[in-house]
Every structure is written in structure tokens, then in C-alpha cells.
Tab-separated table of C-alpha atoms in Angstrom:
chain	number	residue	atom	x	y	z
A	1	MET	CA	-0.325	0.238	-0.081
A	2	LYS	CA	1.472	3.497	-1.373
A	3	THR	CA	1.221	6.458	0.664
A	4	TYR	CA	0.467	9.699	-0.077
A	5	ALA	CA	1.387	12.154	2.747
A	6	ASN	CA	1.977	15.452	0.781
A	7	PRO	CA	-1.281	17.504	0.244
A	8	ALA	CA	0.107	19.529	-2.651
A	9	ASP	CA	-0.089	16.217	-4.505
A	10	LYS	CA	-3.774	16.161	-4.411
A	11	THR	CA	-6.182	16.829	-7.554
A	12	ASN	CA	-9.549	18.841	-7.373
A	13	PHE	CA	-12.353	17.368	-9.404
A	14	LEU	CA	-11.713	18.803	-12.773
A	15	GLN	CA	-8.207	17.824	-12.989
A	16	SER	CA	-9.305	14.299	-11.685
A	17	LEU	CA	-11.960	14.655	-14.113
A	18	MET	CA	-8.840	15.411	-16.874
A	19	HIS	CA	-7.198	12.734	-15.965
A	20	MET	CA	-10.033	9.972	-16.487
A	21	ILE	CA	-10.800	11.197	-19.355
A	22	LYS	CA	-7.127	11.218	-20.897
A	23	GLY	CA	-6.899	7.209	-19.183
A	24	ASN	CA	-9.582	6.456	-21.289
A	25	LEU	CA	-9.480	8.726	-24.555
A	26	GLY	CA	-6.738	7.302	-26.751
A	27	THR	CA	-6.596	5.718	-30.228
A	28	GLY	CA	-9.699	3.704	-29.620
A	29	ILE	CA	-11.483	7.389	-30.742
A	30	LEU	CA	-9.877	6.909	-33.895
A	31	ALA	CA	-11.239	3.287	-34.310
A	32	MET	CA	-14.770	3.662	-33.629
A	33	PRO	CA	-16.229	3.904	-37.561
A	34	ALA	CA	-14.253	0.761	-37.451
A	35	SER	CA	-16.586	-0.582	-34.583
A	36	PHE	CA	-19.494	0.602	-36.252
A	37	SER	CA	-18.555	-1.580	-39.864
A	38	HIS	CA	-18.040	-4.530	-37.314
A	39	CYS	CA	-21.637	-4.164	-35.396
A	40	GLY	CA	-23.393	-1.935	-38.146
A	41	LEU	CA	-25.265	1.284	-37.342
A	42	VAL	CA	-28.049	0.551	-35.617
A	43	GLY	CA	-26.414	-2.744	-33.822
A	44	ALA	CA	-23.513	-0.086	-32.909
A	45	SER	CA	-25.614	2.618	-32.011
A	46	ILE	CA	-27.074	-0.026	-29.167
A	47	GLY	CA	-24.705	-1.438	-28.176
A	48	LEU	CA	-21.362	0.996	-27.475
A	49	PRO	CA	-24.333	2.757	-24.500
A	50	ILE	CA	-24.747	-0.897	-23.026
A	51	LEU	CA	-21.187	-1.219	-22.834
A	52	CYS	CA	-20.336	1.979	-21.494
A	53	LEU	CA	-23.116	1.362	-18.973
A	54	ILE	CA	-21.305	-1.610	-17.883
A	55	ALA	CA	-17.905	-0.343	-17.848
A	56	ALA	CA	-19.235	2.529	-15.661
A	57	TYR	CA	-20.645	0.165	-13.316
A	58	CYS	CA	-17.552	-2.063	-12.672
A	59	VAL	CA	-15.543	1.575	-12.379
A	60	HIS	CA	-18.122	1.691	-9.210
A	61	LEU	CA	-17.574	-1.840	-8.089
A	62	LEU	CA	-13.766	-1.395	-7.630
A	63	VAL	CA	-14.043	1.884	-6.074
A	64	ARG	CA	-16.881	0.813	-3.618
A	65	SER	CA	-14.491	-1.826	-2.970
A	66	SER	CA	-11.476	-0.112	-2.398
A	67	GLN	CA	-13.547	2.285	-0.185
A	68	HIS	CA	-15.081	-1.118	1.890
A	69	LEU	CA	-11.437	-2.392	2.564
A	70	GLU	CA	-10.268	0.666	3.631
A	71	ASN	CA	-12.830	1.307	6.317
A	72	LYS	CA	-12.664	-2.156	7.235
A	73	MET	CA	-9.138	-3.112	7.300
A	74	LYS	CA	-7.307	0.303	7.874
A	75	TRP	CA	-5.907	0.275	4.795
A	76	SER	CA	-5.353	3.179	1.854
A	77	HIS	CA	-4.416	3.864	-1.553
A	78	LEU	CA	-4.600	0.679	-3.219
A	79	GLU	CA	-3.350	-0.255	-6.433
A	80	TYR	CA	-5.601	-2.746	-8.508
A	81	ALA	CA	-3.549	-5.541	-7.601
A	82	GLU	CA	-3.323	-4.817	-4.175
A	83	LEU	CA	-7.225	-4.481	-3.727
A	84	ALA	CA	-7.467	-8.123	-5.692
A	85	LYS	CA	-4.822	-9.227	-2.984
A	86	GLY	CA	-6.784	-7.830	0.009
A	87	SER	CA	-10.225	-8.451	-1.480
A	88	PHE	CA	-9.353	-12.376	-1.749
A	89	LYS	CA	-7.022	-12.200	2.008
A	90	THR	CA	-9.957	-11.099	3.412
A	91	GLY	CA	-12.757	-12.947	1.697
A	92	PRO	CA	-14.213	-16.342	2.303
A	93	PRO	CA	-11.721	-18.758	4.694
A	94	TRP	CA	-11.277	-21.251	1.801
A	95	ILE	CA	-10.334	-18.907	-0.551
A	96	ARG	CA	-7.541	-16.786	1.399
A	97	PRO	CA	-4.365	-19.005	0.631
A	98	TYR	CA	-5.251	-17.851	-3.217
A	99	SER	CA	-4.968	-13.585	-2.253
A	100	GLY	CA	-0.956	-13.992	-3.484
A	101	LEU	CA	-1.747	-15.315	-6.776
A	102	MET	CA	-4.498	-12.696	-7.633
A	103	CYS	CA	-2.529	-10.144	-6.822
A	104	LYS	CA	-0.050	-11.734	-9.290
A	105	LEU	CA	-2.817	-12.231	-12.204
A	106	VAL	CA	-3.749	-8.886	-12.038
A	107	ASP	CA	0.094	-7.474	-12.829
A	108	SER	CA	0.446	-10.128	-15.767
A	109	ILE	CA	-3.099	-9.240	-17.079
A	110	LEU	CA	-2.036	-4.960	-16.489
A	111	VAL	CA	1.400	-6.031	-18.135
A	112	ILE	CA	-0.114	-7.795	-21.022
A	113	CYS	CA	-2.535	-5.248	-21.658
A	114	GLN	CA	-0.192	-2.030	-21.208
A	115	MET	CA	2.438	-3.707	-23.421
A	116	GLY	CA	0.334	-4.255	-25.866
A	117	ILE	CA	-0.986	-0.997	-25.997
A	118	CYS	CA	2.967	-0.016	-26.255
A	119	CYS	CA	3.226	-1.735	-29.554
A	120	VAL	CA	0.146	-0.934	-31.663
A	121	TYR	CA	1.711	2.806	-30.414
A	122	LEU	CA	4.692	1.931	-32.277
A	123	VAL	CA	3.007	0.278	-35.368
A	124	PHE	CA	0.572	3.049	-35.909
A	125	ILE	CA	3.444	5.662	-35.727
A	126	VAL	CA	5.679	3.646	-38.538
A	127	ASP	CA	2.631	3.455	-40.311
A	128	ASN	CA	1.604	7.192	-40.567
A	129	VAL	CA	5.201	8.525	-40.810
A	130	THR	CA	4.802	6.376	-43.836
A	131	SER	CA	1.880	7.594	-45.193
A	132	ILE	CA	3.474	11.369	-44.809
A	133	LEU	CA	6.410	10.313	-47.078
A	134	ALA	CA	3.977	8.799	-49.349
A	135	THR	CA	2.364	12.115	-50.433
A	136	TYR	CA	5.781	13.133	-51.165
A	137	ASN	CA	6.597	10.587	-52.921
A	138	ILE	CA	9.036	9.110	-50.538
A	139	THR	CA	9.347	6.147	-49.947
A	140	VAL	CA	11.359	4.439	-46.751
A	141	THR	CA	11.474	1.041	-44.959
A	142	LYS	CA	9.526	0.455	-41.815
A	143	ASN	CA	12.051	-1.288	-40.410
A	144	TYR	CA	14.499	1.497	-41.155
A	145	LEU	CA	11.410	3.671	-39.364
A	146	PHE	CA	11.310	1.875	-36.499
A	147	LEU	CA	15.199	2.439	-36.192
A	148	ALA	CA	14.867	5.655	-36.421
A	149	ILE	CA	12.317	6.538	-33.916
A	150	LEU	CA	14.243	4.038	-31.524
A	151	PRO	CA	16.216	5.895	-29.641
A	152	VAL	CA	13.784	8.854	-29.132
A	153	ALA	CA	11.730	6.082	-27.404
A	154	LEU	CA	13.800	5.059	-25.469
A	155	LEU	CA	15.223	8.568	-24.134
A	156	LEU	CA	11.242	9.350	-23.212
A	157	ALA	CA	10.707	5.991	-21.841
A	158	TYR	CA	14.363	6.714	-19.385
A	159	ILE	CA	11.674	9.363	-17.657
A	160	ARG	CA	11.359	7.950	-14.358
A	161	THR	CA	8.541	9.773	-12.669
A	162	LEU	CA	4.875	11.218	-13.491
A	163	LYS	CA	5.382	14.737	-12.628
A	164	ARG	CA	7.731	14.860	-15.912
A	165	LEU	CA	5.462	12.751	-17.406
A	166	ALA	CA	2.778	14.929	-16.578
A	167	ILE	CA	4.492	17.734	-19.632
A	168	ALA	CA	4.039	15.368	-22.416
A	169	SER	CA	0.511	13.992	-21.179
A	170	ALA	CA	-0.737	17.543	-21.267
A	171	CYS	CA	1.329	17.974	-25.034
A	172	ALA	CA	-0.412	14.522	-25.791
A	173	ASN	CA	-4.191	16.247	-24.520
A	174	MET	CA	-3.388	19.431	-26.563
A	175	LEU	CA	-2.169	17.640	-29.645
A	176	GLN	CA	-5.457	14.968	-29.620
A	177	ALA	CA	-7.843	17.897	-29.265
A	178	ALA	CA	-6.827	19.997	-32.152
A	179	GLY	CA	-6.537	16.276	-34.291
A	180	LEU	CA	-10.170	15.304	-33.294
A	181	ALA	CA	-11.592	19.058	-34.367
A	182	ILE	CA	-10.192	18.528	-37.458
A	183	VAL	CA	-11.177	14.693	-38.298
A	184	VAL	CA	-14.657	15.787	-37.061
A	185	GLU	CA	-14.808	18.710	-39.582
A	186	TYR	CA	-14.104	16.378	-42.258
A	187	LEU	CA	-16.255	13.860	-41.579
A	188	LEU	CA	-18.956	16.952	-41.649
A	189	ARG	CA	-17.890	17.858	-44.911
A	190	ASP	CA	-19.536	16.100	-48.581
A	191	MET	CA	-21.384	13.682	-46.498
A	192	PRO	CA	-22.902	11.471	-48.555
A	193	SER	CA	-26.711	11.897	-48.957
A	194	GLN	CA	-27.078	8.367	-49.131
A	195	PRO	CA	-24.802	6.742	-46.967
A	196	LYS	CA	-23.691	3.121	-47.944
A	197	VAL	CA	-24.224	1.463	-44.221
A	198	GLU	CA	-25.129	-1.647	-42.911
A	199	TYR	CA	-27.551	-1.255	-39.939
A	200	PHE	CA	-27.071	-5.029	-38.509
A	201	LYS	CA	-23.717	-7.661	-38.974
A	202	PRO	CA	-23.417	-11.277	-38.185
A	203	ALA	CA	-22.334	-12.420	-35.331
A	204	SER	CA	-18.963	-12.893	-36.040
A	205	GLU	CA	-18.271	-9.574	-36.648
A	206	ILE	CA	-20.004	-8.045	-34.225
A	207	ALA	CA	-18.093	-10.076	-31.581
A	208	LEU	CA	-15.162	-8.368	-32.916
A	209	GLY	CA	-17.042	-5.000	-32.629
A	210	PHE	CA	-17.728	-5.834	-29.154
A	211	GLY	CA	-13.429	-6.138	-28.114
A	212	SER	CA	-13.319	-2.810	-30.103
A	213	ALA	CA	-15.720	-0.982	-28.440
A	214	MET	CA	-15.238	-2.512	-24.876
A	215	PHE	CA	-11.234	-1.796	-25.052
A	216	ALA	CA	-11.997	1.848	-25.762
A	217	PHE	CA	-13.092	1.526	-22.689
A	218	GLU	CA	-9.920	-0.095	-20.874
A	219	GLY	CA	-8.846	2.827	-18.822
A	220	ILE	CA	-10.102	1.037	-15.696
A	221	SER	CA	-6.548	0.516	-14.411
A	222	VAL	CA	-6.332	4.672	-14.077
A	223	VAL	CA	-9.050	4.893	-11.750
A	224	LEU	CA	-7.999	3.661	-8.243
A	225	PRO	CA	-4.756	6.346	-8.440
A	226	ILE	CA	-6.918	8.932	-9.512
A	227	TYR	CA	-9.336	8.180	-6.301
A	228	THR	CA	-6.318	7.756	-4.255
A	229	ARG	CA	-5.106	11.500	-5.069
A	230	MET	CA	-8.580	13.116	-4.952
A	231	LYS	CA	-8.920	15.899	-2.518
A	232	ARG	CA	-12.351	14.595	-1.604
A	233	GLN	CA	-12.762	11.071	-2.216
A	234	GLU	CA	-16.768	11.469	-2.101
A	235	GLN	CA	-17.264	13.103	-5.446
A	236	MET	CA	-15.796	9.802	-7.041
A	237	GLY	CA	-19.295	8.330	-7.405
A	238	GLY	CA	-22.778	9.408	-6.938
A	239	LEU	CA	-25.239	10.339	-9.791
A	240	MET	CA	-23.103	13.745	-10.907
A	241	GLY	CA	-19.892	12.101	-9.819
A	242	LEU	CA	-16.618	11.369	-11.436
A	243	ILE	CA	-17.262	8.556	-13.120
A	244	ASN	CA	-21.070	8.970	-14.696
A	245	LEU	CA	-19.284	12.404	-15.617
A	246	SER	CA	-16.115	11.466	-17.670
A	247	TYR	CA	-18.190	8.353	-19.093
A	248	THR	CA	-21.070	10.013	-20.198
A	249	PHE	CA	-18.710	12.687	-21.874
A	250	LEU	CA	-16.429	10.143	-23.198
A	251	LEU	CA	-19.603	8.507	-24.729
A	252	PHE	CA	-20.500	11.188	-26.406
A	253	LEU	CA	-17.114	11.637	-28.324
A	254	TYR	CA	-17.079	7.631	-29.398
A	255	MET	CA	-20.677	7.779	-30.960
A	256	LEU	CA	-19.861	10.991	-32.884
A	257	ILE	CA	-16.883	9.445	-34.169
A	258	GLY	CA	-17.815	6.569	-34.633
A	259	VAL	CA	-21.605	7.046	-36.382
A	260	LEU	CA	-20.065	10.005	-38.562
A	261	GLY	CA	-16.671	8.358	-39.569
A	262	TYR	CA	-19.058	4.783	-40.346
A	263	LEU	CA	-21.763	7.178	-42.868
A	264	ARG	CA	-18.884	9.063	-44.392
A	265	PHE	CA	-16.978	6.325	-45.689
A	266	GLY	CA	-19.215	2.995	-45.211
A	267	SER	CA	-17.595	-0.398	-45.973
A	268	LEU	CA	-14.424	1.566	-46.971
A	269	VAL	CA	-13.465	2.832	-43.434
A	270	GLU	CA	-10.154	1.990	-41.967
A	271	GLY	CA	-9.063	0.615	-38.876
A	272	SER	CA	-8.056	4.382	-37.987
A	273	ILE	CA	-9.961	7.172	-39.263
A	274	THR	CA	-6.556	9.071	-40.004
A	275	LEU	CA	-5.937	6.315	-43.122
A	276	ASN	CA	-9.003	7.926	-44.476
A	277	LEU	CA	-8.219	11.222	-44.648
A	278	PRO	CA	-7.078	12.490	-48.171
A	279	LYS	CA	-3.236	12.015	-48.963
A	280	GLN	CA	-3.073	16.122	-48.706
A	281	PRO	CA	-0.779	18.585	-46.576
A	282	LEU	CA	-3.328	19.630	-44.456
A	283	TYR	CA	-4.457	15.861	-43.425
A	284	ASP	CA	-0.884	15.341	-43.274
A	285	ILE	CA	-0.511	17.519	-40.552
A	286	VAL	CA	-3.382	15.603	-38.723
A	287	ARG	CA	-1.878	12.135	-39.033
A	288	ALA	CA	1.543	14.551	-38.013
A	289	ILE	CA	-0.206	15.720	-34.746
A	290	PHE	CA	-1.908	11.873	-33.877
A	291	THR	CA	1.613	10.706	-34.592
A	292	VAL	CA	3.146	13.467	-32.219
A	293	SER	CA	0.652	12.997	-29.483
A	294	LEU	CA	0.830	8.886	-29.355
A	295	PHE	CA	4.889	9.272	-29.278
A	296	LEU	CA	3.997	11.310	-25.791
A	297	SER	CA	1.767	9.170	-24.621
A	298	TYR	CA	4.023	5.820	-24.859
A	299	PRO	CA	6.192	6.740	-21.946
A	300	LEU	CA	2.839	6.659	-20.427
A	301	GLN	CA	1.603	3.724	-20.789
A	302	PHE	CA	5.125	2.333	-20.645
A	303	TYR	CA	5.627	3.432	-16.733
A	304	VAL	CA	2.315	0.940	-15.755
A	305	PRO	CA	4.500	-1.998	-17.192
A	306	ASN	CA	7.321	-0.834	-16.371
A	307	GLU	CA	6.796	-0.213	-12.496
A	308	ILE	CA	5.338	-4.063	-11.970
A	309	ILE	CA	7.879	-5.668	-13.888
A	310	TRP	CA	10.573	-3.403	-12.045
A	311	GLY	CA	9.172	-4.082	-8.651
A	312	TYR	CA	9.819	-8.213	-9.063
A	313	VAL	CA	13.181	-7.720	-10.212
A	314	SER	CA	14.138	-5.196	-8.437
A	315	SER	CA	14.463	-7.404	-5.166
A	316	LYS	CA	17.275	-8.291	-6.439
A	317	PHE	CA	18.711	-5.290	-5.945
A	318	MET	CA	17.235	-3.888	-3.370
A	319	ILE	CA	18.662	-0.641	-1.647
A	320	GLU	CA	18.542	-1.055	2.162
A	321	PRO	CA	18.012	2.555	3.962
A	322	VAL	CA	21.267	3.603	6.291
A	323	PRO	CA	20.661	4.187	9.342
A	324	GLU	CA	20.657	7.382	11.123
A	325	LEU	CA	23.974	7.546	12.979
A	326	SER	CA	23.990	9.071	16.727
A	327	PRO	CA	25.902	12.451	16.938
A	328	GLN	CA	28.595	10.538	19.055
A	329	LYS	CA	29.233	8.397	16.081
A	330	PRO	CA	32.130	9.694	13.968
A	331	ARG	CA	31.947	12.073	10.972
A	332	SER	CA	33.954	9.515	8.921
A	333	GLN	CA	31.128	6.884	9.881
A	334	GLU	CA	28.702	9.405	8.044
A	335	THR	CA	30.534	9.548	5.186
A	336	GLN	CA	31.298	6.407	4.592
A	337	ALA	CA	27.260	5.820	5.056
A	338	ALA	CA	26.196	8.184	2.771
A	339	LEU	CA	28.775	7.345	0.109
A	340	ALA	CA	26.945	3.761	0.320
A	341	LEU	CA	23.972	4.812	-0.173
A	342	THR	CA	25.339	7.178	-2.886
A	343	LYS	CA	26.405	3.888	-4.902
A	344	ARG	CA	23.444	1.661	-4.047
A	345	ALA	CA	21.489	4.061	-5.489
A	346	LYS	CA	23.268	4.900	-8.553
A	347	ARG	CA	23.649	0.851	-9.187
A	348	HIS	CA	19.893	0.904	-8.601
A	349	ALA	CA	19.180	3.306	-10.947
A	350	ARG	CA	21.446	1.961	-13.554
A	351	TYR	CA	19.838	-1.750	-13.500
A	352	GLU	CA	16.387	0.374	-13.435
A	353	TYR	CA	17.241	1.953	-16.791
A	354	TYR	CA	18.317	-1.025	-17.986
A	355	CYS	CA	15.388	-3.045	-17.412
A	356	ARG	CA	13.383	-0.142	-19.269
A	357	THR	CA	15.593	-0.050	-22.193
A	358	ILE	CA	15.176	-4.566	-22.234
A	359	LEU	CA	11.368	-3.666	-22.345
A	360	VAL	CA	11.246	-1.090	-24.965
A	361	LEU	CA	13.455	-3.464	-27.332
A	362	LEU	CA	10.803	-5.705	-26.467
A	363	THR	CA	7.936	-3.927	-27.046
A	364	PHE	CA	10.159	-2.849	-30.862
A	365	VAL	CA	10.839	-6.190	-31.762
A	366	LEU	CA	7.241	-7.486	-31.087
A	367	ALA	CA	5.687	-4.514	-33.746
A	368	VAL	CA	8.259	-5.199	-36.355
A	369	SER	CA	8.888	-9.732	-36.043
A	370	VAL	CA	5.026	-10.392	-35.376
A	371	PRO	CA	3.462	-10.240	-38.578
A	372	LYS	CA	0.283	-10.417	-37.449
A	373	LEU	CA	0.664	-8.233	-35.013
A	374	ASN	CA	-2.676	-6.401	-34.475
A	375	LEU	CA	-4.420	-9.905	-34.892
A	376	MET	CA	-2.115	-10.973	-32.098
A	377	MET	CA	-3.034	-7.759	-30.299
A	378	ASP	CA	-7.488	-8.757	-30.937
A	379	PHE	CA	-6.430	-12.179	-29.391
A	380	PHE	CA	-4.473	-11.153	-26.116
A	381	GLY	CA	-6.670	-7.833	-26.060
A	382	SER	CA	-10.024	-9.916	-25.960
A	383	ILE	CA	-8.184	-12.059	-23.031
A	384	SER	CA	-6.429	-8.862	-20.691
A	385	GLY	CA	-8.857	-5.824	-21.371
A	386	THR	CA	-11.594	-7.784	-20.842
A	387	ALA	CA	-10.999	-9.210	-17.667
A	388	LEU	CA	-9.511	-5.702	-16.059
A	389	SER	CA	-12.442	-4.063	-17.936
A	390	ILE	CA	-15.828	-6.407	-16.863
A	391	THR	CA	-14.597	-9.795	-15.485
A	392	LEU	CA	-12.166	-9.247	-12.383
A	393	PRO	CA	-14.122	-5.674	-10.929
A	394	PRO	CA	-17.471	-8.070	-9.942
A	395	LEU	CA	-15.194	-11.030	-8.868
A	396	ILE	CA	-13.361	-8.652	-6.648
A	397	HIS	CA	-16.340	-6.756	-5.583
A	398	LEU	CA	-17.845	-9.810	-4.945
A	399	VAL	CA	-15.189	-11.500	-2.751
A	400	ALA	CA	-14.573	-7.852	-0.526
A	401	PHE	CA	-18.300	-8.057	0.507
A	402	TRP	CA	-18.957	-12.105	1.271
A	403	GLU	CA	-18.238	-11.930	5.059
A	404	ASP	CA	-20.031	-8.330	5.810
A	405	THR	CA	-23.450	-9.367	3.306
A	406	SER	CA	-26.208	-11.949	4.462
A	407	GLY	CA	-29.559	-12.864	3.672
A	408	ARG	CA	-31.021	-11.220	0.676
A	409	SER	CA	-28.763	-8.557	0.032
A	410	ARG	CA	-25.630	-11.841	-0.277
A	411	VAL	CA	-28.358	-13.566	-2.977
A	412	LEU	CA	-29.374	-9.906	-5.089
A	413	MET	CA	-24.882	-9.408	-4.349
A	414	VAL	CA	-24.545	-12.969	-5.946
A	415	ILE	CA	-26.404	-12.482	-9.118
A	416	MET	CA	-25.578	-9.350	-10.064
A	417	ASP	CA	-22.144	-9.979	-10.114
A	418	SER	CA	-22.140	-13.565	-11.287
A	419	VAL	CA	-24.217	-12.353	-14.712
A	420	LEU	CA	-21.667	-9.626	-15.051
A	421	ILE	CA	-18.164	-12.281	-14.272
A	422	LEU	CA	-20.350	-14.863	-16.680
A	423	PHE	CA	-20.661	-11.786	-19.153
A	424	GLY	CA	-17.264	-10.797	-19.833
A	425	LEU	CA	-15.763	-14.714	-19.506
A	426	VAL	CA	-18.327	-15.409	-22.391
A	427	ALA	CA	-17.683	-11.999	-24.068
A	428	SER	CA	-13.563	-12.839	-23.554
A	429	ALA	CA	-13.816	-16.434	-24.718
A	430	ASN	CA	-15.714	-14.943	-28.332
A	431	GLY	CA	-13.793	-12.248	-28.705
A	432	SER	CA	-10.663	-14.656	-28.166
A	433	TYR	CA	-11.961	-17.127	-30.584
A	434	PHE	CA	-12.990	-15.506	-33.692
A	435	SER	CA	-9.166	-13.444	-33.347
A	436	LEU	CA	-7.620	-16.567	-33.360
A	437	MET	CA	-9.768	-18.075	-36.701
A	438	GLU	CA	-8.990	-14.151	-38.120
A	439	ILE	CA	-5.070	-15.577	-37.397
A	440	ILE	CA	-5.612	-18.749	-38.989
A	441	LYS	CA	-7.340	-17.262	-41.679
A	442	SER	CA	-4.927	-14.529	-42.536
A	443	PHE	CA	-1.980	-16.763	-42.437
A	444	SER	CA	-2.775	-19.330	-44.844
A	445	ASN	CA	-4.988	-17.529	-47.136
A	446	ASP	CA	-3.432	-14.102	-47.682
A	447	PRO	CA	0.026	-13.961	-49.245
A	448	HIS	CA	0.148	-10.454	-48.634
A	449	SER	CA	-0.475	-10.966	-44.933
A	450	HIS	CA	2.612	-9.997	-43.589
A	451	HIS	CA	2.058	-5.916	-45.476
A	452	HIS	CA	-1.512	-5.584	-44.884
A	453	ALA	CA	-0.686	-5.951	-40.829
A	454	ALA	CA	1.622	-3.542	-40.715
A	455	THR	CA	-0.775	-1.362	-42.461
A	456	MET	CA	-3.308	-1.666	-39.825
A	457	PRO	CA	-2.091	-0.832	-36.395
A	458	THR	CA	-5.092	0.286	-34.019
A	459	ASN	CA	-6.265	-2.653	-32.373
A	460	MET	CA	-9.100	-3.150	-29.563
A	461	PHE	CA	-6.238	-2.951	-26.886
A	462	ALA	CA	-7.125	-0.503	-24.068
A	463	ASN	CA	-7.664	2.087	-26.339
A	464	ALA	CA	-6.088	0.769	-29.762
A	465	THR	CA	-8.988	-0.976	-31.866
A	466	THR	CA	-8.731	-2.746	-35.265
A	467	THR	CA	-10.569	-4.027	-38.177
A	468	LEU	CA	-9.425	-6.859	-39.466
A	469	SER	CA	-8.315	-7.701	-42.550
A	470	PRO	CA	-10.881	-9.870	-44.158
A	471	LEU	CA	-13.530	-7.599	-42.685
A	472	THR	CA	-12.143	-4.050	-44.122
A	473	THR	CA	-12.453	-5.370	-48.323
A	474	HIS	CA	-16.580	-6.109	-48.317
């Protein structure tokens, strides 16, 4: 459990609202038209608000569970994995031995999800740079572009504090807002009088569209850190609380871009709406804006998996605090202790940079070498993102409140939480199955699959959604 003793670190309601929106608003909004293409205009218009409602309700469950354990056990500032561990540790006796395993499971899911987002960001960046260069008849091999951006990604990943990363986040927010404004203006211009859209789609496509839409709301990992840093934590819930307002605003933006993009391009919509923009200087600027915005967001997405992995690795290189020496001890001993601490601190920092370097290189290797990265991300994303957003919150809530409820209240809680858990498991299995089928189909039937995969970077991973190759050509 972490502590935040400094009141200056606390955020007000507006600041917390901005953090919540930014935590959810990533490349997923650029892929909303593709999600509508998967589900159909009416199907997506009905399904997206339902998914938003489910996602928001699961966030409420997570916050209530945190509040309950903080009051019951006098714990404070629980992160997602710590909350899962704490709920199992205080749950029914037979489930308590699995608390440590649950903590590691949640950490593993978070790492998979966030590393996947980093990979998708890299592919998105390279593909949009390639598109910009193509406008001016400049051809550069994508592998060379990956090598070109590697030093910049490493420098950004070496930023170790969230306070410094906040500058990059603020710049990314402003760039993204400007880019979205230009995209909306373009979508509204020359809208076809008779759009070529379908109202509903087959179940297999809807399953993929569900994953795309669900991961646009996959900012649940930032909820608890935001909650713990709020000056007035009671503003988190409630009818006009932080959760409801942020998710209502997100739903409005996703519906706006999704509907306009699908009406404008129909079945020709790409996995990222930026790839549908004309190859003109103005829209090259838009592509550049989103490219820079995602590049600045890369270290923020990288921060979570690095913190988790380094937390496990650093146990071997732990810096032991040097106890204060009494005034009676010679000054030379204090100097020696300070020098020893400095050496250990430098060694600790050096090993952390090694860890960050290895993780950055891993994201680049995956982005470059996996031929069907976008489909692989769909497969792993349908497991990790749905687990974080839908399956785990009701499970944690059920276990956390089990010992403190009885009678009808317990029955009602079991029914509601079990329905959500079952829904999450079925949705995850469905998305995984159809994603796996598309992976197999694309490898066996498409001789140019490698090239196509590289041009379709944004997937349903946590704000990074994709359109699968066999479904974008109908």
C-alpha cells in the first residue's frame, strides 16, 4: 500500500476528471468507425451505450470495494493488484490462500495489456509516418523507421517520474484535441446523402466489434490511482460524480466519431480514421499531430508495465535504507554511510535503466517481427482488457463484501456479480475465438498478410482498436 502524505499532490475534481478522460481516450476513438463497421449502424448505436453502462458500473464496483477494504482493514491507497489481493485475503476462508496468486494474476494481465498498447502505438506511429512520406513520393522501409524512432522512444522511457511525464501528457492532450477537431470538420463536410452502411452485422463480426468498443473504455487501471489522489474522494461516485460524468463524455465522443466516420466511409472505413483522410498537406498535419501525440503517450503507457516488472526484478537489487547515525559516532562513519548509499542508489538506477531498455526493445521487436501483430493484439486484448474492465471488478466486489453481507443482500449481490463475471468470460472467449480464427485464416489465405498487418496498427487493445483484414474489404 502506497501513501501520499503531501497534500500538494492531491487533485481537485476538474483535474481528476481530465485524468479520467485521458486515461480512457486513446487511439480507440480513432477506431470507433471501424467498430461501427463491425457491428452495423443500429447494432453499434445500441451496443455502445450498453457497454459504456457496464464499464462505468464495473468502475463503481471497484471503487466501492476499495472504500470497503479501506474502512474495514484501515488500509489506504490500494492499487488494482493490491485491491485484488486484499479482497481475497479478507474473503471467505477457503479463498484466502489464493490472495498472492490473485495479485500476480492481475499484475500479469496489466503488463500484457499495457505492453500491447505500447506495441500498437509504435506500429501506428510508423504507419502514419509512412503515409505522410508517401504523399511526397518518399519511400522508406518500415524497419528503418522503427530504427529511427528507437532512440527517441528510449529517451522518453527513461523519464522515471510521473511529475515529469505530466508535461508530455499535457502536450499529447492538446495535440489530440486539435486533431479530433479537424477530423470532425472533415467528416461533416461532403457527407453522402445516401450513406452505404449496414444496420446490423453477423454475430462473428459483432463479437469483434464488441472487443473493439470495449477496449475503448479500458482505462480502468487508472481509476484507483486517480481516486487515491482526489482531495474529496466522495466526489468519485454519485449521480453527478466523476465516474458518471467522465463516461458520459467519453460515450458522446465515441458515438460522434463512430457514427460520422461510418456514415462518411461505410465499409471502406479503415481501422484508424486517420488512414481514410486525403493525402493532402492539411491532413498530413493531422496524421502528424496524432503521431506525435501517441509518441508522447508512449512513456505513459510504458510506465505501468515497467513499474510492475521492475517491482519484481528490483527485489534482487534492493537499496537498504541507511540508519541514522548518532551524534556520538565519528563524522567519517556518516560520510562512509552516505557514500555507500549513493553507490547503491546509482547501482539501483542503473539496473532500472537496463530494465527499461530491455522492455522498450521488447515492444519494438514485437512490433517489427510479429507479422500479424494487429490480430495478435485482438486475441490477447480480448483476454486481458475484458478481464480488467468486466470480469475482475465484480469478482473483487463479490469476495470483498462476502463476509459482511447476508440474506437477501448477499443473494442479490451474488446474482448481479455472477452475471457480470459470466458476461465477461463469455465475451472474452468469444472475442478470443474469432480473433484466433482470423489469425489462422489470414496466415493461410493471404499471401500479402505481412504487409497488410503492418498497415493496420490500431486494435481493440485499451484504446487501440483494429479492423481485421478479411472484414475491411467487403
